[in-house]
PDB file of C-alpha atoms in Angstrom:
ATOM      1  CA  UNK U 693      -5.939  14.075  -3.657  1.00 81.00           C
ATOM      2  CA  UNK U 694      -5.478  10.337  -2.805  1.00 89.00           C
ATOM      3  CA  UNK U 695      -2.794   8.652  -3.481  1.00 94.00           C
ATOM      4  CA  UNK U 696      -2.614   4.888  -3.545  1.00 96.00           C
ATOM      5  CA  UNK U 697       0.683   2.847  -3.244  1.00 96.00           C
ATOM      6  CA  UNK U 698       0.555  -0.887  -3.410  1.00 96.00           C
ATOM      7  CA  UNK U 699       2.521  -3.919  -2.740  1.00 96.00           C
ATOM      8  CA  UNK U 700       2.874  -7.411  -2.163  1.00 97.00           C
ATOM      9  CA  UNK U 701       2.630  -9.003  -5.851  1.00 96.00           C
ATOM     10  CA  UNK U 702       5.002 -11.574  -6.754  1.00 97.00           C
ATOM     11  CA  UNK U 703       5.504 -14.955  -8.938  1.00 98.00           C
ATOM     12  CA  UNK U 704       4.093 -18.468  -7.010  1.00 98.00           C
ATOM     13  CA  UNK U 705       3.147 -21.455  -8.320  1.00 98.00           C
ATOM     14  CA  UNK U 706      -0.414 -22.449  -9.019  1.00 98.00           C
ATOM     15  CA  UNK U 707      -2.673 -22.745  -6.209  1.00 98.00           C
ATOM     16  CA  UNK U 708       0.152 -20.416  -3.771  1.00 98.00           C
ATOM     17  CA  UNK U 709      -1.252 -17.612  -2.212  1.00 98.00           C
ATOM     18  CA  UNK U 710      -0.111 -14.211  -1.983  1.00 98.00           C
ATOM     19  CA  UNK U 711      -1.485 -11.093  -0.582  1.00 98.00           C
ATOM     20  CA  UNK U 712      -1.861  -7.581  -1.748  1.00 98.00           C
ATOM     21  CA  UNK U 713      -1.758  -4.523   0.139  1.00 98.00           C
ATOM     22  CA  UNK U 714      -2.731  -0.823  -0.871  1.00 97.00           C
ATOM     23  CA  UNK U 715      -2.196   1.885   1.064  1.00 95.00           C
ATOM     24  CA  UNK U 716      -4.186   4.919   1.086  1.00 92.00           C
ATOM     25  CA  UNK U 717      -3.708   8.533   1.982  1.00 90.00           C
ATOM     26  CA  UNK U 718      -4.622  12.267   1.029  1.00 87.00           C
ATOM     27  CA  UNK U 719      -8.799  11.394   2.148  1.00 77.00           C
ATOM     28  CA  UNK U 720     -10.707  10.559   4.829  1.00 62.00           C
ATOM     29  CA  UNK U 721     -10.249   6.641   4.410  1.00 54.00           C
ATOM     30  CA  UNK U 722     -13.803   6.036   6.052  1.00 56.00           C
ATOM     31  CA  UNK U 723     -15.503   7.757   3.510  1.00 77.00           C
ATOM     32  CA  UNK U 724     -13.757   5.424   0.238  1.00 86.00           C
ATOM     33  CA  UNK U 725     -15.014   2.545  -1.474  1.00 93.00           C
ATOM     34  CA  UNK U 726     -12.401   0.924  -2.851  1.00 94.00           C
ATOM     35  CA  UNK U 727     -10.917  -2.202  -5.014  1.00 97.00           C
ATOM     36  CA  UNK U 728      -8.656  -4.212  -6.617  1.00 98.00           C
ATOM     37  CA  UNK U 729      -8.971  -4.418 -10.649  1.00 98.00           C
ATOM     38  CA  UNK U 730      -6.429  -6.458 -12.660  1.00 98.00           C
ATOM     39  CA  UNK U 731      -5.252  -6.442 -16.299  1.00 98.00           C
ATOM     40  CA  UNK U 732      -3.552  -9.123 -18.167  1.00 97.00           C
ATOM     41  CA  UNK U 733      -1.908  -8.769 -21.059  1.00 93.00           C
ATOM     42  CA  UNK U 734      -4.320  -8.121 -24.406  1.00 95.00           C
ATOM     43  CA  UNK U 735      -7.028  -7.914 -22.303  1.00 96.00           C
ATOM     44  CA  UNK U 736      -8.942  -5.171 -20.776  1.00 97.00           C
ATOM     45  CA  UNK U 737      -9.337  -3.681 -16.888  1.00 97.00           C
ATOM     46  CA  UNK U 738     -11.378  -6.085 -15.475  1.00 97.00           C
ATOM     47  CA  UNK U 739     -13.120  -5.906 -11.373  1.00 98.00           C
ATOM     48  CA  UNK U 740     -11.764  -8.547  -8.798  1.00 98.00           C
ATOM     49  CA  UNK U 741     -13.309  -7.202  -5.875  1.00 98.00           C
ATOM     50  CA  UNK U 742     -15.021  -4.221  -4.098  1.00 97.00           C
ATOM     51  CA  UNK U 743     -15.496  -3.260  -0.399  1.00 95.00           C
ATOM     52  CA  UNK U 744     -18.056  -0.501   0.430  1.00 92.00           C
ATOM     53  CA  UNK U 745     -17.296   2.394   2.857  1.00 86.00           C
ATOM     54  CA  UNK U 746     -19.415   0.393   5.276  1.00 88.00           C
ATOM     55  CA  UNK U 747     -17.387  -2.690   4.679  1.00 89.00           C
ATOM     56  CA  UNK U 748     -19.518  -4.753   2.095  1.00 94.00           C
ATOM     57  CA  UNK U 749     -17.509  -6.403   0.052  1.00 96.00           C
ATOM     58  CA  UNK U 750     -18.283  -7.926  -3.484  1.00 97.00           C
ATOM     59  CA  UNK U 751     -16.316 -10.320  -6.117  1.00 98.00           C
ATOM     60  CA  UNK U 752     -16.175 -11.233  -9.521  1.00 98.00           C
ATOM     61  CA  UNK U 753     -17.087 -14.825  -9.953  1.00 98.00           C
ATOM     62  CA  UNK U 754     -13.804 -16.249 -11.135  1.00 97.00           C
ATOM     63  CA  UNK U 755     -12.407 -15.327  -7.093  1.00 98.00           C
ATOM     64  CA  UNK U 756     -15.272 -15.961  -5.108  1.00 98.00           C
ATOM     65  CA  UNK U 757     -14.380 -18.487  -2.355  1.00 97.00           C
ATOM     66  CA  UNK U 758     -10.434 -17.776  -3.451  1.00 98.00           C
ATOM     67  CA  UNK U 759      -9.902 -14.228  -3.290  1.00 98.00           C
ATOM     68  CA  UNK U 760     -10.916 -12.129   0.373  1.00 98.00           C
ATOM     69  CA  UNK U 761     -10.767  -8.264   0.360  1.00 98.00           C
ATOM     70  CA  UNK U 762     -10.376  -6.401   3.373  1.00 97.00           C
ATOM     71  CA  UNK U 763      -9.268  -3.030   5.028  1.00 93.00           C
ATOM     72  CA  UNK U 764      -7.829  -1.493   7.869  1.00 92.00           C
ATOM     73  CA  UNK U 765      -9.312   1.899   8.693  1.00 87.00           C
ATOM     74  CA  UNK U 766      -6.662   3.166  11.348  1.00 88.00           C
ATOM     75  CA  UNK U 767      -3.656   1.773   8.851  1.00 91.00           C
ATOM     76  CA  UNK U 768      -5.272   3.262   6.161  1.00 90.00           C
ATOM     77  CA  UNK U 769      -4.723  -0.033   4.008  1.00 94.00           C
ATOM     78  CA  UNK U 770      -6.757  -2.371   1.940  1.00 96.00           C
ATOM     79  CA  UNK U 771      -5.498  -5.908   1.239  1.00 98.00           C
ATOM     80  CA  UNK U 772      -6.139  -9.166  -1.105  1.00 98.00           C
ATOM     81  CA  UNK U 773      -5.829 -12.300   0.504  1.00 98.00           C
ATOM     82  CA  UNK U 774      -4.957 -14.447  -3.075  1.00 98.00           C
ATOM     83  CA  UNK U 775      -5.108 -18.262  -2.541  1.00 98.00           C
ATOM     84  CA  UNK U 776      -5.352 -21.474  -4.549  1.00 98.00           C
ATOM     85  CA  UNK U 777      -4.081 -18.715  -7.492  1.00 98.00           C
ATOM     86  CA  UNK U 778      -4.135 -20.276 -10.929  1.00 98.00           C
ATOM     87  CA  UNK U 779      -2.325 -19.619 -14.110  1.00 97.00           C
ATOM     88  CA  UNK U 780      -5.203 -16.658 -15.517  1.00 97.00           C
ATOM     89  CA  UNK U 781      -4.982 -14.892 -12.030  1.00 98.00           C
ATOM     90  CA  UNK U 782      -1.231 -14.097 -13.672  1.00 98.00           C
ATOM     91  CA  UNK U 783      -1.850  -9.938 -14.182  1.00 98.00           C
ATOM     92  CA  UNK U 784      -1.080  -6.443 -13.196  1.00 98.00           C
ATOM     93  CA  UNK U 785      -2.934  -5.620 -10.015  1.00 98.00           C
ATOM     94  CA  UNK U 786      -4.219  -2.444  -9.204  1.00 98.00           C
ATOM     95  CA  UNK U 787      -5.731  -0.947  -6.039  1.00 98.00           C
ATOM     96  CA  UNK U 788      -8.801   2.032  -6.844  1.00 97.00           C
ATOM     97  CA  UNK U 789     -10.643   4.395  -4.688  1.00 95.00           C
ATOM     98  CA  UNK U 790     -13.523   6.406  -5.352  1.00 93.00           C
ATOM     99  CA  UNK U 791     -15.245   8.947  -3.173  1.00 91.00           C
ATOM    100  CA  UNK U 792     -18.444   7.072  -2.838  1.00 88.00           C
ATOM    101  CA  UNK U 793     -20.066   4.706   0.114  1.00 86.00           C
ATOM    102  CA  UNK U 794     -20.586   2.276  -2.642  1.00 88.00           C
ATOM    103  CA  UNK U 795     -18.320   0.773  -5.079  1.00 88.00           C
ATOM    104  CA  UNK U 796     -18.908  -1.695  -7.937  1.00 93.00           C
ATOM    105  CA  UNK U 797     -16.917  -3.781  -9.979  1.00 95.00           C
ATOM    106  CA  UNK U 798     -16.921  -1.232 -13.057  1.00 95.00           C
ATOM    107  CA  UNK U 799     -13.327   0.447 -12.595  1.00 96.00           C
ATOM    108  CA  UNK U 800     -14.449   2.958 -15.117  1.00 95.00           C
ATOM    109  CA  UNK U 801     -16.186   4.402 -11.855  1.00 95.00           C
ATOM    110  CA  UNK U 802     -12.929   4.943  -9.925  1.00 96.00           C
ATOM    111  CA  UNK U 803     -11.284   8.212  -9.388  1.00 94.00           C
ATOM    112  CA  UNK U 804      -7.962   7.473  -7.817  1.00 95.00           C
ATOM    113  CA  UNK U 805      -5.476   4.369  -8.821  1.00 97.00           C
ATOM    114  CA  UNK U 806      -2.212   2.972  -7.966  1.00 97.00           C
ATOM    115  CA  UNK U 807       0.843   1.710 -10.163  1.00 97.00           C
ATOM    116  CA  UNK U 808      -0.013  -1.819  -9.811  1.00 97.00           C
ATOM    117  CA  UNK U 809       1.633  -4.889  -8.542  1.00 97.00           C
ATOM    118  CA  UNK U 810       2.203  -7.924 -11.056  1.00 98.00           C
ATOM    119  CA  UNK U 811       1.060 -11.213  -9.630  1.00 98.00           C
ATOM    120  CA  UNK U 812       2.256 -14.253 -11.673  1.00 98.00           C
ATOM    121  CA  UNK U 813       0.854 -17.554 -11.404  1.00 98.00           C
ATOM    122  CA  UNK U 814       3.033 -20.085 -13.001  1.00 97.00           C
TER     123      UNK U 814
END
């Protein structure tokens, strides 16, 4: 069973950066594709960005150029690198995992999910 925990959200004024981090255990990390999905109020889950098993990494167009997802396979711990965050980046961030070598932006395809971390953007 994997169990995701993560951390780093906060409040920051627009175009502040923050990062995320989400970290992983219970699986063979190597063998995850995982992601960060957000959800603001009234609105539903919504992809922010992917990275393969094999490292490939994908975004929703609203973070491209803004937003960088990466991991650490011997910590075991995916990050977001946030910057020049604006007002509707302001949500509940979650970190998901699914045991596949590719994931997608569709977070009704993830298995495993953390609590979240709220990031607003003020």
């Amino acid at each position: 069973h994997v169990q995701l925990v993560e951390s780093g959200g906060g409040s920051v004024q627009a175009g502040g950066s923050l990062r995320l981090s989400c970290a992983a255990s219970g699986y063979t990390y190597g063998t995850l594709s995982m992601g960060w999905f957000r959800q603001a109020p009234g609105k539903e889950r919504e992809g922010v960005a992917t990275i393969d098993s094999d490292g490939s990494a994908s975004y929703a167009d609203s973070v491209k150029g803004r937003f960088t997802i990466s991991k650490d396979n011997a910590k075991n711990t995916l990050y977001l690198q946030m910057n020049s965050l604006k007002p509707e980046d302001t949500a509940m961030y979650y970190c998901a995992a699914v045991r596949s070598s590719r994931g997608r932006l569709r977070p009704w395809e993830y298995e495993y999910w953390g609590q979240g971390t709220q990031v607003t953007v003020s």
